[in-house]
Amino acid sequence: MSVRANVKALVVHTLLGAAVIYALYPVLWVVTIAFSRDGLGTDGFVFPWPRDPSFMNFAIATGISTGKGALFLRQFVNSLAVASATALMSVAVAAPAAYALARLPFVGKRTGLRALMLTQMFPTVASAVPLYFLLSQLHLLDRRAGLVIAYSASALPFAIFQLKAAFEAIPVELEEAAMVDGATRFGALVRVVLPAARPALAVTALFAFMSAWNEFVLAATLMSREEAFTLPVVLQRFVGEHAAAWGPFAAGSLLVSIPVMAVFYIAQKQLLSGLTAGSVKG
Amino acid sequence: MSVRANVKALVVHTLLGAAVIYALYPVLWVVTIAFSRDGLGTDGFVFPWPRDPSFMNFAIATGISTGKGALFLRQFVNSLAVASATALMSVAVAAPAAYALARLPFVGKRTGLRALMLTQMFPTVASAVPLYFLLSQLHLLDRRAGLVIAYSASALPFAIFQLKAAFEAIPVELEEAAMVDGATRFGALVRVVLPAARPALAVTALFAFMSAWNEFVLAATLMSREEAFTLPVVLQRFVGEHAAAWGPFAAGSLLVSIPVMAVFYIAQKQLLSGLTAGSVKG
Amino acid sequence: MTPSTRREVPCCEVRDLSKAFDQTTVLSNVSLSMKSGSFTVLVGASGCGKSTLLRTVAGLEPPTSGSIWMGGRDVTALSPKDRDIAMVFQSYALYPHLSVRENLAFGLRLRRTPEAEIVARVSEASAMLGLDALLDRLPRQLSGGQRQRVAMGRAIVRRPHMFLFDEPLSNLDAALRAEVRVEIRRLHDRMGGTTLYVTHDQVEAMTLADTLCLLRGGAVEQMGAPLALFDRPVSRFVAEFLGSPKINWLDGQVKHSSSGLHIAIGGKALKVPDRYGQLAEQPVLVGLRPHHLTTASDDVPQFATMNVTFCEALGFETYVHGTLSGMGDRTVVVRVEPSHRVTRGDTLPIGIRPEHTLLFDPRSERALDAPT
Amino acid sequence: MTPSTRREVPCCEVRDLSKAFDQTTVLSNVSLSMKSGSFTVLVGASGCGKSTLLRTVAGLEPPTSGSIWMGGRDVTALSPKDRDIAMVFQSYALYPHLSVRENLAFGLRLRRTPEAEIVARVSEASAMLGLDALLDRLPRQLSGGQRQRVAMGRAIVRRPHMFLFDEPLSNLDAALRAEVRVEIRRLHDRMGGTTLYVTHDQVEAMTLADTLCLLRGGAVEQMGAPLALFDRPVSRFVAEFLGSPKINWLDGQVKHSSSGLHIAIGGKALKVPDRYGQLAEQPVLVGLRPHHLTTASDDVPQFATMNVTFCEALGFETYVHGTLSGMGDRTVVVRVEPSHRVTRGDTLPIGIRPEHTLLFDPRSERALDAPT
């Protein structure tokens, strides 16, 4: 019995360990390169580890060593502002639409859902150009608001699907109870449905935040002034322009990841419960 | 009564219509530009419509007009092969891991889940460099297999979460019934759990396919020979190199989208039921 | 003011209510009047429309036609919040993000009740239902029975004119169900409100109701005091719905003879109960409840012989299944005292208490003594 | 070979089984022996371990200690598929992606039964359960009752030595439950297998079982024929678990007097049933079932006066709740004939059939006539 159990445990751990390593391995490399004074070595190939640990790359990446610290800060604020606004905007637009799709019967529901799915099939690269012209007409090129519009448009379909599923998991009786208790339909939505869907709202917001925070193609197309850059574009400059500066690039990547990880760490309880559906039972 | 109902219907349709247009508007622009002989006009600004409809841009995009049709076909096959292999690979690795996470109790489960979540927080741009070096060591640069490894690694965490939720929605009794009926645990997984989770498997595969099909940053970094390009990189060449060829670019974008839309159209029933969770009830 | 207009206004009245979803008719021309302080139970099989009727009274479903009146006012177009009702849902529908205390206070807060009043009413309801120790818990930390009590507390706190219950006991186990059933009736008597209660359980229906309303296919089949429905069902449907084990059926024929009216069943003559007046000579469906059949004795002479096929001994009573010799192959169930030990293959002399016999027209399935 | 070793090997035997999850003990030292062809029912409140015991017999849970034997073989380490059992789950657990036909054939296909044999057995089971019209449907297209039948069909088709049922009726409505209950017993008798059946419902337990096994806190409280448990409970727990309405309790005192042994209750003397031999003068808990109390008559002289607080009329019988004057404030329930019309505030002369009285030690709560 205990032999069988041990074998099973071994298989399970090996399997999951392999999956985690498969997904984490590139990240380990980024860490190694970021902390290596000489950028990239090859002798630690299988188990990456910095040969000559140093924080130098971080100083270069943030511009502290070149006196451009203020610019980097500004770009950091750009990223933060754009990603936060995208998260808010996506949830604010998606929540009422998802609620309508989940609860109200109406003509054109299936068609609407399909249209939303279809937009998900469209490559980001393809939408870069029309967005460029649209935003230029609206004088929103090189402005954060422009990026927010572009990002929330592309985050919307997924957000709507996500929230629709969450609202459908909330029993209708909760709303009916609130209405009998004295609430209007809108009051029931605000006081009962949204609080009950909090984990799903958090997950949706985080997804939108993350995708905006990490997005590169649109940001590179729509922003041309250095002061308007977001961090992924800044990063790409390290390897894209002349000589590839792998060390600062890797260090910058880590810095870019820190805020998202912080958000994740704070919200992890909500996230894990939000990701495991069906968690909102009376 | 009927006035109230009409007002409600109006509000709902307006709301959802706005959301759909918000998400679809850029797509309309792409269509317009693709079919316009002169690339981009400004007079149809609010309601985009081709001024001088033509298929010329499609001929340019596919290289038919320049005699490079064979190259485009090859690039198309690259995209298709990479995306299909990514979809298969992600599901094949994610399914056993997700099953273990959903069903078996073991030490380190929470930690494993968190590690997976964390990798999701990492920007693609940041992983491009380590992947470049890893694949170069493995002599997989400019090879489709290299892209498949990179893509499935980044698709894995989401796939695992998706499938874990799907497996958790399948009652354990189904497996137990199969085991009493004469199956081993593995047999029960293959004969009962996987078929019951088919919609979720389809959705997961499609997501992986789509993200691989549309991905640009890694493809541009890891592939340098024209014959190894995938379609998003080909597309980007139209606007990135010298003069921006908007028309062919837009036409190419549409061509890129067609296969995904076809897959979507074929699988839409599975997809819609897979996206609305909890659909697998005995 | 004439005396006829001064008579009491019913607390709630349903007038000629119909409801259809798409093409499916769920309720057709239901009328119902509830006196203030009364306890009305809507009962019926699943799909009979009882929950829809309740939800229409609550204002959660708009009727297709007809109207609903409360305290003399037409409330058909009012939303639930303006109807002065409270409802206990089958799933309890507790707000998952609020503590028990806030669940109880929710309706009062929405109505901007002063804080002191809220505290007082919540603690009163909490004391009444024994929720004091649970006030700071979240719904997911409660057992099924505790959730049910919180749902009742949330209704009581509001002190509405009308309480609506939608199968409130169906998620509880049998022992708890019997206990809460008694408590619901006690609370009703104490609160003095009018109660409309939906259930599919005949024990709840019989024991809770002042007025029982049995629905069938969206229409009222019979309405009245519970025992009136049990003892004088208007149709075969009502007779079968109430009573456990189910009523037994035999095929008979009304006969006139020199000694008066009787029913011929398989060559035997059964007395027609006095309350049936003139009956034509016709085939009849004879309904005999299991407790009106008995083992033959000095008091009750033998009427037939039962061939026992099956026996269910519950300890406190025993149900004997079998057929009656020469009276067709319908299975008949007799309730006997647990001291009788009967087994399969036995024959049992059976007597009938003829005064309880029910007669139905075999084609219309209506009772022969019912007003047509 | 001596006669004692030649006696029949039990179909299934549970020996000294214990099971703990983490630190929680769910089963402790349970032993159970099932004769071939017998119908054993495990009954108990939720959390008593009855389902865990069934699942351990099925091989779905490994025991912490103890062993399980089937047909003389130790199967404790075997996986479910090697135990020659079939199981009907509470949720039915039909394979959602397979038609009814394929659900029935699933186990046979896994065992590589020839196709012709599969077809024959599936159509036999399908005919037996009336599933012919449903064979091509998917589970989600079936009603609850139909799903239950398919689940039973899936078990029957396999012709195993043992059938396991895990509360198979709990998702059906009351009318269907009574019907399927009878059918399960009929199928058991016809198939000739050994059945182990888990339920929390005392009616199912009493009517289905050859042997009833009442579990309490993971241990066997009492095991035997259903009526033996009902009539001679070994403990207060057993006496309260079986019987509806619940048994009534009064506090008494055993007294010796010139006329022999009796129990003093509030100044009255109750005869001690003959089967109690010598009893010390001690306080006792007197258990009286509702159907053993009766309205006083010529046959049964008045023993006490009941102050009626509450009345539940079901039509076929009436439960009167109240207290007995001068005999403490415990609520007592009496079952009276439906022809009695009793209401709150009435007083009722109550007689007792003393031969059914049960006596328990108030501290240990064990029956005074139970072997210790």
PDB file of N, CA, C and O in Angstrom, chain C residues 110-160:
ATOM      1  N   LEU C 110     -31.782  49.280   3.775  1.00  0.00           N
ATOM      2  CA  LEU C 110     -32.279  49.789   2.497  1.00  0.00           C
ATOM      3  C   LEU C 110     -33.436  50.736   2.708  1.00  0.00           C
ATOM      4  O   LEU C 110     -33.626  51.683   1.945  1.00  0.00           O
ATOM      5  N   ARG C 111     -34.223  50.487   3.749  1.00  0.00           N
ATOM      6  CA  ARG C 111     -35.378  51.351   4.026  1.00  0.00           C
ATOM      7  C   ARG C 111     -35.014  52.475   4.974  1.00  0.00           C
ATOM      8  O   ARG C 111     -35.890  53.137   5.527  1.00  0.00           O
ATOM      9  N   ARG C 112     -33.714  52.676   5.212  1.00  0.00           N
ATOM     10  CA  ARG C 112     -33.209  53.772   6.036  1.00  0.00           C
ATOM     11  C   ARG C 112     -33.832  53.786   7.431  1.00  0.00           C
ATOM     12  O   ARG C 112     -34.177  54.832   7.962  1.00  0.00           O
ATOM     13  N   THR C 113     -33.992  52.593   8.006  1.00  0.00           N
ATOM     14  CA  THR C 113     -34.450  52.508   9.392  1.00  0.00           C
ATOM     15  C   THR C 113     -33.346  53.073  10.292  1.00  0.00           C
ATOM     16  O   THR C 113     -32.169  52.853  10.017  1.00  0.00           O
ATOM     17  N   PRO C 114     -33.702  53.808  11.351  1.00  0.00           N
ATOM     18  CA  PRO C 114     -32.671  54.335  12.249  1.00  0.00           C
ATOM     19  C   PRO C 114     -31.839  53.201  12.857  1.00  0.00           C
ATOM     20  O   PRO C 114     -32.365  52.127  13.143  1.00  0.00           O
ATOM     21  N   GLU C 115     -30.570  53.464  13.077  1.00  0.00           N
ATOM     22  CA  GLU C 115     -29.638  52.448  13.538  1.00  0.00           C
ATOM     23  C   GLU C 115     -30.115  51.761  14.823  1.00  0.00           C
ATOM     24  O   GLU C 115     -30.035  50.538  14.948  1.00  0.00           O
ATOM     25  N   ALA C 116     -30.618  52.545  15.758  1.00  0.00           N
ATOM     26  CA  ALA C 116     -31.046  51.966  17.040  1.00  0.00           C
ATOM     27  C   ALA C 116     -32.170  50.952  16.823  1.00  0.00           C
ATOM     28  O   ALA C 116     -32.188  49.868  17.409  1.00  0.00           O
ATOM     29  N   GLU C 117     -33.092  51.311  15.942  1.00  0.00           N
ATOM     30  CA  GLU C 117     -34.204  50.431  15.597  1.00  0.00           C
ATOM     31  C   GLU C 117     -33.694  49.149  14.941  1.00  0.00           C
ATOM     32  O   GLU C 117     -34.154  48.046  15.262  1.00  0.00           O
ATOM     33  N   ILE C 118     -32.721  49.292  14.057  1.00  0.00           N
ATOM     34  CA  ILE C 118     -32.145  48.119  13.403  1.00  0.00           C
ATOM     35  C   ILE C 118     -31.569  47.172  14.447  1.00  0.00           C
ATOM     36  O   ILE C 118     -31.869  45.972  14.467  1.00  0.00           O
ATOM     37  N   VAL C 119     -30.740  47.744  15.351  1.00  0.00           N
ATOM     38  CA  VAL C 119     -30.118  46.915  16.380  1.00  0.00           C
ATOM     39  C   VAL C 119     -31.183  46.188  17.193  1.00  0.00           C
ATOM     40  O   VAL C 119     -31.094  44.979  17.436  1.00  0.00           O
ATOM     41  N   ALA C 120     -32.221  46.909  17.569  1.00  0.00           N
ATOM     42  CA  ALA C 120     -33.270  46.318  18.401  1.00  0.00           C
ATOM     43  C   ALA C 120     -33.973  45.176  17.664  1.00  0.00           C
ATOM     44  O   ALA C 120     -34.164  44.084  18.207  1.00  0.00           O
ATOM     45  N   ARG C 121     -34.350  45.444  16.415  1.00  0.00           N
ATOM     46  CA  ARG C 121     -35.103  44.429  15.683  1.00  0.00           C
ATOM     47  C   ARG C 121     -34.248  43.206  15.374  1.00  0.00           C
ATOM     48  O   ARG C 121     -34.717  42.071  15.442  1.00  0.00           O
ATOM     49  N   VAL C 122     -32.980  43.445  15.019  1.00  0.00           N
ATOM     50  CA  VAL C 122     -32.103  42.319  14.721  1.00  0.00           C
ATOM     51  C   VAL C 122     -31.928  41.454  15.967  1.00  0.00           C
ATOM     52  O   VAL C 122     -32.014  40.230  15.908  1.00  0.00           O
ATOM     53  N   SER C 123     -31.748  42.114  17.135  1.00  0.00           N
ATOM     54  CA  SER C 123     -31.503  41.268  18.304  1.00  0.00           C
ATOM     55  C   SER C 123     -32.794  40.573  18.731  1.00  0.00           C
ATOM     56  O   SER C 123     -32.753  39.459  19.252  1.00  0.00           O
ATOM     57  N   GLU C 124     -33.929  41.176  18.473  1.00  0.00           N
ATOM     58  CA  GLU C 124     -35.193  40.508  18.783  1.00  0.00           C
ATOM     59  C   GLU C 124     -35.356  39.235  17.926  1.00  0.00           C
ATOM     60  O   GLU C 124     -35.610  38.149  18.454  1.00  0.00           O
ATOM     61  N   ALA C 125     -35.150  39.408  16.622  1.00  0.00           N
ATOM     62  CA  ALA C 125     -35.295  38.252  15.728  1.00  0.00           C
ATOM     63  C   ALA C 125     -34.245  37.193  16.039  1.00  0.00           C
ATOM     64  O   ALA C 125     -34.523  35.989  16.026  1.00  0.00           O
ATOM     65  N   SER C 126     -33.038  37.661  16.335  1.00  0.00           N
ATOM     66  CA  SER C 126     -31.958  36.739  16.627  1.00  0.00           C
ATOM     67  C   SER C 126     -32.266  35.923  17.879  1.00  0.00           C
ATOM     68  O   SER C 126     -32.017  34.716  17.927  1.00  0.00           O
ATOM     69  N   ALA C 127     -32.842  36.586  18.897  1.00  0.00           N
ATOM     70  CA  ALA C 127     -33.209  35.876  20.117  1.00  0.00           C
ATOM     71  C   ALA C 127     -34.316  34.868  19.829  1.00  0.00           C
ATOM     72  O   ALA C 127     -34.294  33.725  20.295  1.00  0.00           O
ATOM     73  N   MET C 128     -35.289  35.306  19.030  1.00  0.00           N
ATOM     74  CA  MET C 128     -36.448  34.463  18.726  1.00  0.00           C
ATOM     75  C   MET C 128     -36.025  33.162  18.040  1.00  0.00           C
ATOM     76  O   MET C 128     -36.608  32.108  18.257  1.00  0.00           O
ATOM     77  N   LEU C 129     -34.971  33.248  17.201  1.00  0.00           N
ATOM     78  CA  LEU C 129     -34.562  32.103  16.402  1.00  0.00           C
ATOM     79  C   LEU C 129     -33.271  31.456  16.897  1.00  0.00           C
ATOM     80  O   LEU C 129     -32.751  30.534  16.267  1.00  0.00           O
ATOM     81  N   GLY C 130     -32.758  31.968  18.020  1.00  0.00           N
ATOM     82  CA  GLY C 130     -31.539  31.362  18.556  1.00  0.00           C
ATOM     83  C   GLY C 130     -30.323  31.571  17.686  1.00  0.00           C
ATOM     84  O   GLY C 130     -29.517  30.673  17.481  1.00  0.00           O
ATOM     85  N   LEU C 131     -30.178  32.781  17.140  1.00  0.00           N
ATOM     86  CA  LEU C 131     -29.056  33.057  16.242  1.00  0.00           C
ATOM     87  C   LEU C 131     -27.941  33.847  16.914  1.00  0.00           C
ATOM     88  O   LEU C 131     -26.944  34.188  16.271  1.00  0.00           O
ATOM     89  N   ASP C 132     -28.112  34.143  18.224  1.00  0.00           N
ATOM     90  CA  ASP C 132     -27.189  35.068  18.881  1.00  0.00           C
ATOM     91  C   ASP C 132     -25.721  34.691  18.684  1.00  0.00           C
ATOM     92  O   ASP C 132     -24.869  35.550  18.454  1.00  0.00           O
ATOM     93  N   ALA C 133     -25.422  33.397  18.757  1.00  0.00           N
ATOM     94  CA  ALA C 133     -24.020  32.995  18.685  1.00  0.00           C
ATOM     95  C   ALA C 133     -23.476  33.049  17.260  1.00  0.00           C
ATOM     96  O   ALA C 133     -22.281  32.897  17.035  1.00  0.00           O
ATOM     97  N   LEU C 134     -24.366  33.252  16.294  1.00  0.00           N
ATOM     98  CA  LEU C 134     -23.943  33.156  14.891  1.00  0.00           C
ATOM     99  C   LEU C 134     -23.827  34.509  14.202  1.00  0.00           C
ATOM    100  O   LEU C 134     -23.438  34.594  13.038  1.00  0.00           O
ATOM    101  N   LEU C 135     -24.165  35.589  14.931  1.00  0.00           N
ATOM    102  CA  LEU C 135     -24.357  36.877  14.265  1.00  0.00           C
ATOM    103  C   LEU C 135     -23.147  37.355  13.468  1.00  0.00           C
ATOM    104  O   LEU C 135     -23.300  38.086  12.491  1.00  0.00           O
ATOM    105  N   ASP C 136     -21.947  36.981  13.908  1.00  0.00           N
ATOM    106  CA  ASP C 136     -20.770  37.501  13.218  1.00  0.00           C
ATOM    107  C   ASP C 136     -20.214  36.537  12.171  1.00  0.00           C
ATOM    108  O   ASP C 136     -19.193  36.807  11.567  1.00  0.00           O
ATOM    109  N   ARG C 137     -20.908  35.416  11.959  1.00  0.00           N
ATOM    110  CA  ARG C 137     -20.419  34.464  10.963  1.00  0.00           C
ATOM    111  C   ARG C 137     -20.873  34.843   9.562  1.00  0.00           C
ATOM    112  O   ARG C 137     -21.832  35.575   9.381  1.00  0.00           O
ATOM    113  N   LEU C 138     -20.179  34.288   8.592  1.00  0.00           N
ATOM    114  CA  LEU C 138     -20.607  34.424   7.210  1.00  0.00           C
ATOM    115  C   LEU C 138     -21.480  33.219   6.847  1.00  0.00           C
ATOM    116  O   LEU C 138     -21.341  32.149   7.442  1.00  0.00           O
ATOM    117  N   PRO C 139     -22.378  33.383   5.869  1.00  0.00           N
ATOM    118  CA  PRO C 139     -23.264  32.275   5.517  1.00  0.00           C
ATOM    119  C   PRO C 139     -22.536  30.961   5.248  1.00  0.00           C
ATOM    120  O   PRO C 139     -23.019  29.899   5.615  1.00  0.00           O
ATOM    121  N   ARG C 140     -21.368  31.021   4.606  1.00  0.00           N
ATOM    122  CA  ARG C 140     -20.704  29.759   4.259  1.00  0.00           C
ATOM    123  C   ARG C 140     -20.206  29.023   5.494  1.00  0.00           C
ATOM    124  O   ARG C 140     -19.847  27.854   5.405  1.00  0.00           O
ATOM    125  N   GLN C 141     -20.173  29.705   6.658  1.00  0.00           N
ATOM    126  CA  GLN C 141     -19.733  29.048   7.891  1.00  0.00           C
ATOM    127  C   GLN C 141     -20.896  28.409   8.650  1.00  0.00           C
ATOM    128  O   GLN C 141     -20.725  27.963   9.776  1.00  0.00           O
ATOM    129  N   LEU C 142     -22.100  28.419   8.043  1.00  0.00           N
ATOM    130  CA  LEU C 142     -23.275  27.895   8.746  1.00  0.00           C
ATOM    131  C   LEU C 142     -23.689  26.540   8.187  1.00  0.00           C
ATOM    132  O   LEU C 142     -23.438  26.241   7.026  1.00  0.00           O
ATOM    133  N   SER C 143     -24.354  25.753   9.015  1.00  0.00           N
ATOM    134  CA  SER C 143     -24.952  24.507   8.542  1.00  0.00           C
ATOM    135  C   SER C 143     -26.249  24.821   7.800  1.00  0.00           C
ATOM    136  O   SER C 143     -26.745  25.948   7.843  1.00  0.00           O
ATOM    137  N   GLY C 144     -26.786  23.816   7.124  1.00  0.00           N
ATOM    138  CA  GLY C 144     -28.029  24.010   6.379  1.00  0.00           C
ATOM    139  C   GLY C 144     -29.165  24.526   7.256  1.00  0.00           C
ATOM    140  O   GLY C 144     -29.886  25.447   6.885  1.00  0.00           O
ATOM    141  N   GLY C 145     -29.303  23.929   8.434  1.00  0.00           N
ATOM    142  CA  GLY C 145     -30.381  24.332   9.327  1.00  0.00           C
ATOM    143  C   GLY C 145     -30.200  25.766   9.808  1.00  0.00           C
ATOM    144  O   GLY C 145     -31.170  26.529   9.900  1.00  0.00           O
ATOM    145  N   GLN C 146     -28.938  26.131  10.081  1.00  0.00           N
ATOM    146  CA  GLN C 146     -28.682  27.504  10.535  1.00  0.00           C
ATOM    147  C   GLN C 146     -28.984  28.513   9.430  1.00  0.00           C
ATOM    148  O   GLN C 146     -29.549  29.578   9.674  1.00  0.00           O
ATOM    149  N   ARG C 147     -28.620  28.170   8.198  1.00  0.00           N
ATOM    150  CA  ARG C 147     -28.922  29.076   7.088  1.00  0.00           C
ATOM    151  C   ARG C 147     -30.413  29.296   6.957  1.00  0.00           C
ATOM    152  O   ARG C 147     -30.877  30.404   6.709  1.00  0.00           O
ATOM    153  N   GLN C 148     -31.148  28.204   7.131  1.00  0.00           N
ATOM    154  CA  GLN C 148     -32.597  28.295   7.030  1.00  0.00           C
ATOM    155  C   GLN C 148     -33.134  29.268   8.075  1.00  0.00           C
ATOM    156  O   GLN C 148     -34.004  30.089   7.795  1.00  0.00           O
ATOM    157  N   ARG C 149     -32.591  29.211   9.289  1.00  0.00           N
ATOM    158  CA  ARG C 149     -33.058  30.094  10.352  1.00  0.00           C
ATOM    159  C   ARG C 149     -32.708  31.539  10.054  1.00  0.00           C
ATOM    160  O   ARG C 149     -33.498  32.441  10.324  1.00  0.00           O
ATOM    161  N   VAL C 150     -31.528  31.752   9.492  1.00  0.00           N
ATOM    162  CA  VAL C 150     -31.151  33.126   9.145  1.00  0.00           C
ATOM    163  C   VAL C 150     -32.111  33.669   8.082  1.00  0.00           C
ATOM    164  O   VAL C 150     -32.560  34.813   8.149  1.00  0.00           O
ATOM    165  N   ALA C 151     -32.440  32.818   7.110  1.00  0.00           N
ATOM    166  CA  ALA C 151     -33.369  33.258   6.064  1.00  0.00           C
ATOM    167  C   ALA C 151     -34.714  33.628   6.670  1.00  0.00           C
ATOM    168  O   ALA C 151     -35.333  34.624   6.279  1.00  0.00           O
ATOM    169  N   MET C 152     -35.166  32.864   7.659  1.00  0.00           N
ATOM    170  CA  MET C 152     -36.427  33.205   8.327  1.00  0.00           C
ATOM    171  C   MET C 152     -36.273  34.496   9.118  1.00  0.00           C
ATOM    172  O   MET C 152     -37.155  35.351   9.114  1.00  0.00           O
ATOM    173  N   GLY C 153     -35.121  34.629   9.792  1.00  0.00           N
ATOM    174  CA  GLY C 153     -34.872  35.847  10.558  1.00  0.00           C
ATOM    175  C   GLY C 153     -34.900  37.071   9.672  1.00  0.00           C
ATOM    176  O   GLY C 153     -35.459  38.108  10.032  1.00  0.00           O
ATOM    177  N   ARG C 154     -34.337  36.960   8.482  1.00  0.00           N
ATOM    178  CA  ARG C 154     -34.298  38.100   7.572  1.00  0.00           C
ATOM    179  C   ARG C 154     -35.712  38.524   7.178  1.00  0.00           C
ATOM    180  O   ARG C 154     -35.989  39.704   6.946  1.00  0.00           O
ATOM    181  N   ALA C 155     -36.621  37.536   7.111  1.00  0.00           N
ATOM    182  CA  ALA C 155     -38.007  37.871   6.792  1.00  0.00           C
ATOM    183  C   ALA C 155     -38.704  38.516   7.992  1.00  0.00           C
ATOM    184  O   ALA C 155     -39.395  39.531   7.864  1.00  0.00           O
ATOM    185  N   ILE C 156     -38.481  37.957   9.178  1.00  0.00           N
ATOM    186  CA  ILE C 156     -39.177  38.419  10.382  1.00  0.00           C
ATOM    187  C   ILE C 156     -38.797  39.847  10.728  1.00  0.00           C
ATOM    188  O   ILE C 156     -39.653  40.674  11.078  1.00  0.00           O
ATOM    189  N   VAL C 157     -37.498  40.141  10.633  1.00  0.00           N
ATOM    190  CA  VAL C 157     -36.979  41.461  11.005  1.00  0.00           C
ATOM    191  C   VAL C 157     -37.740  42.589  10.326  1.00  0.00           C
ATOM    192  O   VAL C 157     -37.936  43.654  10.884  1.00  0.00           O
ATOM    193  N   ARG C 158     -38.175  42.320   9.120  1.00  0.00           N
ATOM    194  CA  ARG C 158     -38.808  43.377   8.327  1.00  0.00           C
ATOM    195  C   ARG C 158     -40.232  43.662   8.765  1.00  0.00           C
ATOM    196  O   ARG C 158     -40.804  44.679   8.408  1.00  0.00           O
ATOM    197  N   ARG C 159     -40.858  42.760   9.520  1.00  0.00           N
ATOM    198  CA  ARG C 159     -42.261  42.876   9.936  1.00  0.00           C
ATOM    199  C   ARG C 159     -43.188  43.259   8.783  1.00  0.00           C
ATOM    200  O   ARG C 159     -43.893  44.270   8.835  1.00  0.00           O
ATOM    201  N   PRO C 160     -43.184  42.454   7.741  1.00  0.00           N
ATOM    202  CA  PRO C 160     -44.009  42.775   6.578  1.00  0.00           C
ATOM    203  C   PRO C 160     -45.447  42.324   6.817  1.00  0.00           C
ATOM    204  O   PRO C 160     -45.721  41.601   7.780  1.00  0.00           O
TER     205      PRO C 160
END
